Amino acid sequence: MFRNKNFALLVSGQSLANMGDILYITSIISMIYQWTGSSFYTAFVPFTITSAMFLSSLLSPLAMNRWNLKWLLTFSQVGKTIIIILLTLLVTEMVAVPFIIVFLLIAGIGLLDGCANPISQTLIPHYVNSEQLVKANGFFDTITQIIQAGMWFISSLLLIRIGSNSLLWVVIGLFFLSSCFLSFLNNVQSSNEKQPSPFVEMKEGWHILYRTPILRKMAYIEGLDSIAATVWIAAILYVFVSERLQADHQWWGWINGTFFLGLILGSLYCMKYANVVENKIRKVFLLGAIAAFFSTFLFALNTIPVIALILAFSFGASMQIKGIPQHTMIQTSVSLTQLSKVYAALGALGTGIFALSSLLMGWLAETFNVQLVFLFSAALMAMISILIKVNQQVFVKGNVKQT
């Protein structure tokens, strides 16, 4: 894959950006907690980021239709670099900075991230042949998950070693390098069509989702997935380990770690057996969904920590084995000029539902019990499996039929 210069630059640039994102979130959460001692203000950081990314996903089609995707991705990273420099200069001296300014800067980074994510997914089929898409998506996701699994551990060590202030300067360096890598990407051909009104542009991706049967079904799956996946966020898992498993908190970290290892293995499987996934893409898509259901259902019933590790690993692998064929079918179901709009709409759908369902799952866990929350998630996974099975004829690579 790294023989493809553009794909290598895209992966390298996004990897550096992802490393910086995790270090930045770790640093800023630590700072805010030290300043306030408040769990509310601390929890407001991820909420602010998710909300900003949701808004960005709604607005990003306006930018994607007007500017070259390569430069839009590059400038979004340059913008993040500038904002993190401002944020670092404000907080480094620990001066009395109004929280509203800090959170506005955090929201600014989230807005730029929400634009960058659909662009990077859109650029992959521009730089990679259709026959290599499964392998490319698997490789891209493998690198992303390895970074996710490793950087949270590394960020904690760096936070202890060098402190949150110095950590932000490391983030600036990573963001700067990311901007440099992305700037060397080749330009992709942009549409020369006359641009419609801003309102029409914003709803265009949603209109494509609605009138394309395979994408309409994918949108249903994305919505159900976003609700179901919220039980695997760190906060819900923390409660599950304490109340259901009645285990030490170290098991919470181990379960998170094995979940990410499962994601990595799922990506590696799709890369190694790319031809099998390519030729039997519907069956792999369905089997991944069914395996995710059983993993979640058994996890909910389980009370043994070691078994929980195995099931968390299985769930991560299953979701990735389902997700890579899903990305591949989406990328081949519309023209390359429409793809960024589709990803923007799916991104808005996913982040919006995820933010709301996080509050819902937290309320259910507190009001009833955490086992019920995982059983509810398993029921949603079962619905996804049924939806895929019933619509097997729709889920094929290159299905561009519209209604």
JSON list of N, CA and C in Angstrom, two decimals, residues 367-399:
[
{"chain": "A", "resi": 367, "resn": "THR", "atom": "N", "xyz": [-30.91, 4.63, 35.88]},
{"chain": "A", "resi": 367, "resn": "THR", "atom": "CA", "xyz": [-32.29, 4.44, 36.34]},
{"chain": "A", "resi": 367, "resn": "THR", "atom": "C", "xyz": [-32.62, 2.96, 36.55]},
{"chain": "A", "resi": 368, "resn": "PHE", "atom": "N", "xyz": [-32.15, 2.11, 35.66]},
{"chain": "A", "resi": 368, "resn": "PHE", "atom": "CA", "xyz": [-32.44, 0.68, 35.77]},
{"chain": "A", "resi": 368, "resn": "PHE", "atom": "C", "xyz": [-31.16, -0.06, 36.17]},
{"chain": "A", "resi": 369, "resn": "ASN", "atom": "N", "xyz": [-30.49, -0.69, 35.22]},
{"chain": "A", "resi": 369, "resn": "ASN", "atom": "CA", "xyz": [-29.19, -1.31, 35.52]},
{"chain": "A", "resi": 369, "resn": "ASN", "atom": "C", "xyz": [-28.40, -1.43, 34.23]},
{"chain": "A", "resi": 370, "resn": "VAL", "atom": "N", "xyz": [-27.10, -1.58, 34.37]},
{"chain": "A", "resi": 370, "resn": "VAL", "atom": "CA", "xyz": [-26.21, -1.54, 33.21]},
{"chain": "A", "resi": 370, "resn": "VAL", "atom": "C", "xyz": [-26.37, -2.79, 32.34]},
{"chain": "A", "resi": 371, "resn": "GLN", "atom": "N", "xyz": [-26.81, -3.91, 32.91]},
{"chain": "A", "resi": 371, "resn": "GLN", "atom": "CA", "xyz": [-27.03, -5.11, 32.10]},
{"chain": "A", "resi": 371, "resn": "GLN", "atom": "C", "xyz": [-28.15, -4.87, 31.09]},
{"chain": "A", "resi": 372, "resn": "LEU", "atom": "N", "xyz": [-29.21, -4.18, 31.51]},
{"chain": "A", "resi": 372, "resn": "LEU", "atom": "CA", "xyz": [-30.32, -3.88, 30.60]},
{"chain": "A", "resi": 372, "resn": "LEU", "atom": "C", "xyz": [-29.84, -3.05, 29.42]},
{"chain": "A", "resi": 373, "resn": "VAL", "atom": "N", "xyz": [-28.90, -2.15, 29.66]},
{"chain": "A", "resi": 373, "resn": "VAL", "atom": "CA", "xyz": [-28.38, -1.31, 28.59]},
{"chain": "A", "resi": 373, "resn": "VAL", "atom": "C", "xyz": [-27.68, -2.16, 27.53]},
{"chain": "A", "resi": 374, "resn": "PHE", "atom": "N", "xyz": [-26.89, -3.14, 27.96]},
{"chain": "A", "resi": 374, "resn": "PHE", "atom": "CA", "xyz": [-26.20, -4.00, 26.99]},
{"chain": "A", "resi": 374, "resn": "PHE", "atom": "C", "xyz": [-27.19, -4.93, 26.28]},
{"chain": "A", "resi": 375, "resn": "LEU", "atom": "N", "xyz": [-28.23, -5.37, 26.97]},
{"chain": "A", "resi": 375, "resn": "LEU", "atom": "CA", "xyz": [-29.26, -6.19, 26.31]},
{"chain": "A", "resi": 375, "resn": "LEU", "atom": "C", "xyz": [-30.00, -5.37, 25.26]},
{"chain": "A", "resi": 376, "resn": "PHE", "atom": "N", "xyz": [-30.25, -4.11, 25.57]},
{"chain": "A", "resi": 376, "resn": "PHE", "atom": "CA", "xyz": [-30.89, -3.22, 24.61]},
{"chain": "A", "resi": 376, "resn": "PHE", "atom": "C", "xyz": [-29.99, -3.04, 23.37]},
{"chain": "A", "resi": 377, "resn": "SER", "atom": "N", "xyz": [-28.69, -2.88, 23.61]},
{"chain": "A", "resi": 377, "resn": "SER", "atom": "CA", "xyz": [-27.73, -2.76, 22.51]},
{"chain": "A", "resi": 377, "resn": "SER", "atom": "C", "xyz": [-27.73, -4.04, 21.66]},
{"chain": "A", "resi": 378, "resn": "ALA", "atom": "N", "xyz": [-27.77, -5.21, 22.32]},
{"chain": "A", "resi": 378, "resn": "ALA", "atom": "CA", "xyz": [-27.79, -6.47, 21.59]},
{"chain": "A", "resi": 378, "resn": "ALA", "atom": "C", "xyz": [-29.05, -6.58, 20.72]},
{"chain": "A", "resi": 379, "resn": "ALA", "atom": "N", "xyz": [-30.19, -6.10, 21.24]},
{"chain": "A", "resi": 379, "resn": "ALA", "atom": "CA", "xyz": [-31.43, -6.11, 20.46]},
{"chain": "A", "resi": 379, "resn": "ALA", "atom": "C", "xyz": [-31.29, -5.26, 19.19]},
{"chain": "A", "resi": 380, "resn": "LEU", "atom": "N", "xyz": [-30.62, -4.12, 19.31]},
{"chain": "A", "resi": 380, "resn": "LEU", "atom": "CA", "xyz": [-30.39, -3.27, 18.15]},
{"chain": "A", "resi": 380, "resn": "LEU", "atom": "C", "xyz": [-29.47, -3.96, 17.14]},
{"chain": "A", "resi": 381, "resn": "MET", "atom": "N", "xyz": [-28.45, -4.67, 17.66]},
{"chain": "A", "resi": 381, "resn": "MET", "atom": "CA", "xyz": [-27.55, -5.43, 16.78]},
{"chain": "A", "resi": 381, "resn": "MET", "atom": "C", "xyz": [-28.32, -6.53, 16.04]},
{"chain": "A", "resi": 382, "resn": "ALA", "atom": "N", "xyz": [-29.28, -7.14, 16.73]},
{"chain": "A", "resi": 382, "resn": "ALA", "atom": "CA", "xyz": [-30.10, -8.16, 16.07]},
{"chain": "A", "resi": 382, "resn": "ALA", "atom": "C", "xyz": [-30.94, -7.55, 14.95]},
{"chain": "A", "resi": 383, "resn": "MET", "atom": "N", "xyz": [-31.47, -6.34, 15.20]},
{"chain": "A", "resi": 383, "resn": "MET", "atom": "CA", "xyz": [-32.24, -5.63, 14.18]},
{"chain": "A", "resi": 383, "resn": "MET", "atom": "C", "xyz": [-31.38, -5.33, 12.96]},
{"chain": "A", "resi": 384, "resn": "ILE", "atom": "N", "xyz": [-30.12, -4.94, 13.19]},
{"chain": "A", "resi": 384, "resn": "ILE", "atom": "CA", "xyz": [-29.20, -4.67, 12.09]},
{"chain": "A", "resi": 384, "resn": "ILE", "atom": "C", "xyz": [-28.97, -5.93, 11.26]},
{"chain": "A", "resi": 385, "resn": "SER", "atom": "N", "xyz": [-28.77, -7.06, 11.94]},
{"chain": "A", "resi": 385, "resn": "SER", "atom": "CA", "xyz": [-28.54, -8.34, 11.24]},
{"chain": "A", "resi": 385, "resn": "SER", "atom": "C", "xyz": [-29.74, -8.71, 10.38]},
{"chain": "A", "resi": 386, "resn": "ILE", "atom": "N", "xyz": [-30.94, -8.52, 10.93]},
{"chain": "A", "resi": 386, "resn": "ILE", "atom": "CA", "xyz": [-32.17, -8.82, 10.18]},
{"chain": "A", "resi": 386, "resn": "ILE", "atom": "C", "xyz": [-32.28, -7.90, 8.97]},
{"chain": "A", "resi": 387, "resn": "LEU", "atom": "N", "xyz": [-31.98, -6.62, 9.18]},
{"chain": "A", "resi": 387, "resn": "LEU", "atom": "CA", "xyz": [-32.05, -5.64, 8.10]},
{"chain": "A", "resi": 387, "resn": "LEU", "atom": "C", "xyz": [-31.11, -6.01, 6.95]},
{"chain": "A", "resi": 388, "resn": "ILE", "atom": "N", "xyz": [-29.90, -6.45, 7.30]},
{"chain": "A", "resi": 388, "resn": "ILE", "atom": "CA", "xyz": [-28.93, -6.86, 6.27]},
{"chain": "A", "resi": 388, "resn": "ILE", "atom": "C", "xyz": [-29.40, -8.11, 5.54]},
{"chain": "A", "resi": 389, "resn": "LYS", "atom": "N", "xyz": [-29.92, -9.09, 6.30]},
{"chain": "A", "resi": 389, "resn": "LYS", "atom": "CA", "xyz": [-30.38, -10.35, 5.71]},
{"chain": "A", "resi": 389, "resn": "LYS", "atom": "C", "xyz": [-31.55, -10.13, 4.77]},
{"chain": "A", "resi": 390, "resn": "VAL", "atom": "N", "xyz": [-32.51, -9.32, 5.19]},
{"chain": "A", "resi": 390, "resn": "VAL", "atom": "CA", "xyz": [-33.70, -9.07, 4.38]},
{"chain": "A", "resi": 390, "resn": "VAL", "atom": "C", "xyz": [-33.36, -8.33, 3.09]},
{"chain": "A", "resi": 391, "resn": "ASN", "atom": "N", "xyz": [-32.31, -7.49, 3.15]},
{"chain": "A", "resi": 391, "resn": "ASN", "atom": "CA", "xyz": [-31.95, -6.67, 1.99]},
{"chain": "A", "resi": 391, "resn": "ASN", "atom": "C", "xyz": [-30.66, -7.14, 1.31]},
{"chain": "A", "resi": 392, "resn": "GLN", "atom": "N", "xyz": [-30.41, -8.45, 1.35]},
{"chain": "A", "resi": 392, "resn": "GLN", "atom": "CA", "xyz": [-29.20, -9.00, 0.76]},
{"chain": "A", "resi": 392, "resn": "GLN", "atom": "C", "xyz": [-29.02, -8.62, -0.71]},
{"chain": "A", "resi": 393, "resn": "GLN", "atom": "N", "xyz": [-30.13, -8.54, -1.45]},
{"chain": "A", "resi": 393, "resn": "GLN", "atom": "CA", "xyz": [-30.02, -8.23, -2.87]},
{"chain": "A", "resi": 393, "resn": "GLN", "atom": "C", "xyz": [-29.58, -6.80, -3.12]},
{"chain": "A", "resi": 394, "resn": "VAL", "atom": "N", "xyz": [-29.75, -5.93, -2.13]},
{"chain": "A", "resi": 394, "resn": "VAL", "atom": "CA", "xyz": [-29.36, -4.52, -2.28]},
{"chain": "A", "resi": 394, "resn": "VAL", "atom": "C", "xyz": [-27.88, -4.32, -1.99]},
{"chain": "A", "resi": 395, "resn": "PHE", "atom": "N", "xyz": [-27.35, -5.07, -0.99]},
{"chain": "A", "resi": 395, "resn": "PHE", "atom": "CA", "xyz": [-25.99, -4.85, -0.52]},
{"chain": "A", "resi": 395, "resn": "PHE", "atom": "C", "xyz": [-24.97, -5.55, -1.41]},
{"chain": "A", "resi": 396, "resn": "VAL", "atom": "N", "xyz": [-24.65, -4.88, -2.52]},
{"chain": "A", "resi": 396, "resn": "VAL", "atom": "CA", "xyz": [-23.61, -5.37, -3.42]},
{"chain": "A", "resi": 396, "resn": "VAL", "atom": "C", "xyz": [-22.69, -4.20, -3.76]},
{"chain": "A", "resi": 397, "resn": "LYS", "atom": "N", "xyz": [-21.44, -4.52, -4.03]},
{"chain": "A", "resi": 397, "resn": "LYS", "atom": "CA", "xyz": [-20.47, -3.51, -4.42]},
{"chain": "A", "resi": 397, "resn": "LYS", "atom": "C", "xyz": [-20.86, -2.93, -5.77]},
{"chain": "A", "resi": 398, "resn": "GLY", "atom": "N", "xyz": [-20.81, -1.60, -5.89]},
{"chain": "A", "resi": 398, "resn": "GLY", "atom": "CA", "xyz": [-21.09, -0.93, -7.16]},
{"chain": "A", "resi": 398, "resn": "GLY", "atom": "C", "xyz": [-22.57, -0.78, -7.48]},
{"chain": "A", "resi": 399, "resn": "ASN", "atom": "N", "xyz": [-23.43, -0.91, -6.47]},
{"chain": "A", "resi": 399, "resn": "ASN", "atom": "CA", "xyz": [-24.87, -0.75, -6.68]},
{"chain": "A", "resi": 399, "resn": "ASN", "atom": "C", "xyz": [-25.21, 0.74, -6.71]}
]
